[in-house]
Each structure stands twice: as structure tokens, then as C-alpha cells.
Short mmCIF file of C-alpha atoms in Angstrom, two decimals:
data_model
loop_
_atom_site.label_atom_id
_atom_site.label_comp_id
_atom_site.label_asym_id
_atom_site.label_seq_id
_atom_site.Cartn_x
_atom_site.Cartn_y
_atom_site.Cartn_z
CA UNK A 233 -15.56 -8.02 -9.70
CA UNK A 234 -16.07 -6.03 -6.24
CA UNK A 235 -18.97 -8.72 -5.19
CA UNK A 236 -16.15 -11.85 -4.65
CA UNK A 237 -16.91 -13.51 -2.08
CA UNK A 238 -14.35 -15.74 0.26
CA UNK A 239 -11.76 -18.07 -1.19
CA UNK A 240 -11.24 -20.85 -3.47
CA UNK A 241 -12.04 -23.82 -1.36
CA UNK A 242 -11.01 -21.81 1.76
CA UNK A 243 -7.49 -20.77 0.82
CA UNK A 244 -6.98 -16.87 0.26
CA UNK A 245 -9.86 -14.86 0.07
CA UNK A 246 -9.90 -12.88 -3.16
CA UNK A 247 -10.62 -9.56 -1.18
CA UNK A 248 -6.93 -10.31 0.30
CA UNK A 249 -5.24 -9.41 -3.11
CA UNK A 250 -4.35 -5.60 -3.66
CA UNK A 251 -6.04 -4.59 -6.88
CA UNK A 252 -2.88 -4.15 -8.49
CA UNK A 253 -1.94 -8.13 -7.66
CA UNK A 254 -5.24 -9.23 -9.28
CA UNK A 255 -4.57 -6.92 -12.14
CA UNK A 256 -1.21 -7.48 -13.02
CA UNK A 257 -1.95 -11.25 -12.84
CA UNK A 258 -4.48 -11.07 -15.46
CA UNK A 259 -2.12 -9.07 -17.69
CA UNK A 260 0.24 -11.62 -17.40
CA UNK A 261 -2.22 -14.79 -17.76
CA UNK A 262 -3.46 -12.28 -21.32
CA UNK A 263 0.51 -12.05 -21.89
CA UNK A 264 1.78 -15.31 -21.31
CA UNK A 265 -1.13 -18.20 -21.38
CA UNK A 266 -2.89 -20.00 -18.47
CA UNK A 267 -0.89 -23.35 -18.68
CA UNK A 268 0.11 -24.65 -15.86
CA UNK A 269 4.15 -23.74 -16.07
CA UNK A 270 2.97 -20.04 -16.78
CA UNK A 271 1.66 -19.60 -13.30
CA UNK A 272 4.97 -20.01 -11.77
CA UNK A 273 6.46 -17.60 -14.02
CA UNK A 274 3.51 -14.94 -13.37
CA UNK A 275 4.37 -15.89 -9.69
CA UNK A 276 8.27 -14.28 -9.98
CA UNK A 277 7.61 -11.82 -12.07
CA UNK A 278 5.06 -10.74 -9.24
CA UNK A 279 7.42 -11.56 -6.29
CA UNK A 280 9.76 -9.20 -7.78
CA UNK A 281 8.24 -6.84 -8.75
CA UNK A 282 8.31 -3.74 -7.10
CA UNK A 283 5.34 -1.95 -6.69
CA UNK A 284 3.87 -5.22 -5.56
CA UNK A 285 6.77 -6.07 -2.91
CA UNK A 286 6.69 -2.21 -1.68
CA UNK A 287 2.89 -2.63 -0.86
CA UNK A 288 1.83 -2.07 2.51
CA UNK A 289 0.13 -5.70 2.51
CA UNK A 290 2.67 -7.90 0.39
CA UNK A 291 3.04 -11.23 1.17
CA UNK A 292 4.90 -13.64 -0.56
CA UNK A 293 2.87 -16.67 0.58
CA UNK A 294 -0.13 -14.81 -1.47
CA UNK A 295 1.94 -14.85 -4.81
CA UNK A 296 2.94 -18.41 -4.98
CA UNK A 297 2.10 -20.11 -8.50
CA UNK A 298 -0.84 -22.70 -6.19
CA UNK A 299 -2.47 -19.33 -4.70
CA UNK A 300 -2.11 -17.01 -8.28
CA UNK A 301 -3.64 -20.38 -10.02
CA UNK A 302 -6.50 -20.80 -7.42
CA UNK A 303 -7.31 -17.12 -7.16
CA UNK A 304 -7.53 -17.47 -11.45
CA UNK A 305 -10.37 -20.12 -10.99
CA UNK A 306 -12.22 -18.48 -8.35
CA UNK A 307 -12.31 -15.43 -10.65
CA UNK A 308 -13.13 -16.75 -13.21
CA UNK A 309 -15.94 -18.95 -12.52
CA UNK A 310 -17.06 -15.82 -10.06
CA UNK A 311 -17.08 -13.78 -13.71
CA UNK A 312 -18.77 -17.10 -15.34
CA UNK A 313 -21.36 -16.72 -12.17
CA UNK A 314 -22.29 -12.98 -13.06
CA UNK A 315 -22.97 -13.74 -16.54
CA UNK A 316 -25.48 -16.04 -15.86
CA UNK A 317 -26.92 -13.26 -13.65
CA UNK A 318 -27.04 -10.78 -15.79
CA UNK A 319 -28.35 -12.77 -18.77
CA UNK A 320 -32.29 -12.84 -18.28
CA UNK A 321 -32.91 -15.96 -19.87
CA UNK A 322 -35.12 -19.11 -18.09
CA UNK A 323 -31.63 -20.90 -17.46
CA UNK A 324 -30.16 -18.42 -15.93
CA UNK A 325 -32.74 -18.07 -13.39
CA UNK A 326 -32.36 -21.98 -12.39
CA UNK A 327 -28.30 -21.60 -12.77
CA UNK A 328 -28.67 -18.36 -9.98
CA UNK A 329 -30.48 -20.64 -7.49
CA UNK A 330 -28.06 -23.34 -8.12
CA UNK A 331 -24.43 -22.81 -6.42
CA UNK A 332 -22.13 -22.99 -9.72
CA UNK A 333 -19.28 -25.98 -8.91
CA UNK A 334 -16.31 -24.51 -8.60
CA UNK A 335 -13.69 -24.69 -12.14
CA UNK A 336 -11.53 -28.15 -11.32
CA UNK A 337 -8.66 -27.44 -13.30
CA UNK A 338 -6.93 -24.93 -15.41
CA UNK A 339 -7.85 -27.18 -18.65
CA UNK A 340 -11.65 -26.68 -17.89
CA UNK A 341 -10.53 -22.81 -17.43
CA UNK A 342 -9.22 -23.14 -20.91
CA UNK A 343 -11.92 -22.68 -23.08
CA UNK A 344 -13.11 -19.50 -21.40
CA UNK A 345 -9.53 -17.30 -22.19
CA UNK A 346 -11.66 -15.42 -24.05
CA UNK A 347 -12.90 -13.81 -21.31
CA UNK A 348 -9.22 -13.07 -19.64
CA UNK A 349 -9.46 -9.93 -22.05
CA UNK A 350 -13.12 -8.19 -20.46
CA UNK A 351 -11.79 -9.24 -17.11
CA UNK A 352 -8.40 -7.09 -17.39
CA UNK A 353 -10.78 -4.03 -18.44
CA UNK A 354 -12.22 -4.23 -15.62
CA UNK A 355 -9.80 -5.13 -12.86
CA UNK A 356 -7.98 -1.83 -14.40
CA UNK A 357 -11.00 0.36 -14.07
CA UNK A 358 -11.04 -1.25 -10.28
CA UNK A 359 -7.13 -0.38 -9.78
CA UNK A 360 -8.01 3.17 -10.94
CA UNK A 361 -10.48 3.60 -9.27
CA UNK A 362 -8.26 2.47 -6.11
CA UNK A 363 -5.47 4.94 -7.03
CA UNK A 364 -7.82 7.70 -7.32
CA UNK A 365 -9.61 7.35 -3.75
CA UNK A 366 -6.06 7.22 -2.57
CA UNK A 367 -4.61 9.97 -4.25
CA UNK A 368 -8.09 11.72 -3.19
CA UNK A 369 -7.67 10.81 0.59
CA UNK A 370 -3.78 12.16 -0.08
CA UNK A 371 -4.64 15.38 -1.08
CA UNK A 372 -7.81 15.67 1.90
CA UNK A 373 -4.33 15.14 4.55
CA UNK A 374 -2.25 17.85 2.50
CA UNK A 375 -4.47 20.24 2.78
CA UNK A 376 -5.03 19.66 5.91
CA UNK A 377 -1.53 19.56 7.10
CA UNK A 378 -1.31 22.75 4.70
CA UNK A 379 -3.97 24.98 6.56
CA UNK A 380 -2.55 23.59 9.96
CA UNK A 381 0.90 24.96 8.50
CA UNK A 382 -0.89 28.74 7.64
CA UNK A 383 -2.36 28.79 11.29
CA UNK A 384 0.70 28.14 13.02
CA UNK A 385 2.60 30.72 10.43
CA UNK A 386 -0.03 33.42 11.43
CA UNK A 387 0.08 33.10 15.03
CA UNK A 388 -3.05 31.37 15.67
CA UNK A 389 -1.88 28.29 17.38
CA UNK A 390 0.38 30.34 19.98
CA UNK A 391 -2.14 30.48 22.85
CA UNK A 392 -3.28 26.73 21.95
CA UNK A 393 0.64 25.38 22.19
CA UNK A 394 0.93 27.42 25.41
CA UNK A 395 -2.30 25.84 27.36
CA UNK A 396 -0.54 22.82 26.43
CA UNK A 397 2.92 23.24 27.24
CA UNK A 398 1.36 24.91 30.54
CA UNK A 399 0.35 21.85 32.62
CA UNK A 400 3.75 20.18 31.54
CA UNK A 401 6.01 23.00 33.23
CA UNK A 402 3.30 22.88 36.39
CA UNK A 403 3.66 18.85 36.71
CA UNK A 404 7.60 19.41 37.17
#
């Protein structure tokens, strides 16, 4: 899932979506079906919700039921793509060289839910793996902030503060 490429006949790119967006769509398409009407109820339910409306990058305009059902087919046929790939047969060798036509419609997406399943396992492993660099890079910034903290409680930032605070009182 981390090699998708640009968007679905140029609207969103799928690298646009927060990990968390792509997964919790695919929960919902696993909870609720992949009919038409069911993409603008996926859409509110992701509007609303929120850890998705607290995100740094949330736009609304990304979450709409046309841009949650395009960014379904682009995944989809990008996980239909890799497949092919990976499977070593003589086809799949002429199907790699080939640019796969993108899905037309949510009823030729239909007889591939089967695969909604494989592709929540691993947009979750991608959101954890997200949440765990983040947490990581958290924790790198405590401890820095942390020892900074120790320094200045032992005294070792005194003569630092006053070189600095020294050309401020000579300026005025």
C-alpha cells in the first residue's frame, strides 16, 4: 500500500489521505458495503469524527462521498495491480508491462470485496506503524526538552543565558 502512486484520474492523490482516513474508510466499506449510498454515509461518519477532524491535515473537501469512492477504486485496482506483480506466472509478466485500466465503477469493484478484508490488515499495520514513528519522534523531543530541563536545574546554562542576554543590555 506505501507504493500508490498519484490520484484517481487526477483528483486527490492517495498519499494526501492520513493513514487513519484510508483506514477507517476501509473499516467502514468492511462494515457497511461498497454500494453507492454507503459512501455518503462513510463520508459523515468521517467528517465527524474526531480524531479525523482534529488532524493536523483535515479537510473536508478530501472526505466527500465522490473523493472516499474514487480513492476506493484507485486502491483497489492499485491492490489488484500488486497481485499481478507478485504472482510469477507468464500473465502476470504481460499484465506488469501493460498499464491496468483504471476500475469504472463501484459495480466492477464489486466482485473483488473479498479483498476489502487483506486490505484493512494492512492499512492497520500502516496506521501503526505511523503512530509508532510518531510516538517515537515524541519521546526523541521529551527527552530532549528533559535533559535541557536538568542543565538549566544544575547551573549549566547560566553563563550561556548571560552571553546572550549580554549584547541585548549593550544594544540599549
Amino acid at each position: 500500500l506505501d507504493r500508490w502512486r498519484g490520484g484517481y484520474r487526477g483528483m486527490n492523490s492517495t498519499t494526501s489521505y492520513t493513514p487513519l482516513e484510508t483506514l477507517l474508510l476501509f473499516q467502514s466499506l468492511v462494515a457497511y458495503g461498497t454500494e453507492e449510498q454507503n459512501f455518503l454515509q462513510i463520508s459523515e461518519h468521517l467528517t465527524n469524527n474526531p480524531l479525523v477532524k482534529d488532524g493536523e491535515t483535515y479537510d473536508a473537501q478530501r472526505l466527500t462521498a465522490d473523493s472516499l469512492h474514487e480513492l476506493f477504486l484507485q486502491l483497489l485496482r492499485d491492490e489488484l495491480k500488486a497481485e499481478d506483480q507478485e504472482d510469477g506466472s507468464p500473465t502476470a509478466t504481460k499484465k506488469r508491462k501493460l498499464q491496468s485500466p483504471p476500475l469504472p465503477s463501484i459495480k466492477d469493484a464489486q466482485e473483488h470485496r473479498d479483498k476489502l478484508p487483506i486490505l484493512v490488515d494492512r492499512l492497520y499495520a500502516r496506521y501503526r506503524d505511523y503512530m509508532e514513528r510518531a510516538i517515537e519522534e515524541d519521546e526523541r523531543r521529551y527527552a530532549a526538552v528533559r535533559k535541557e530541563i536538568d542543565e538549566i536545574e544544575r547551573g549549566e546554562w547560566d553563563e550561556r543565558i548571560l552571553m546572550e542576554e549580554k549584547p541585548m543590555t549593550n544594544g540599549n
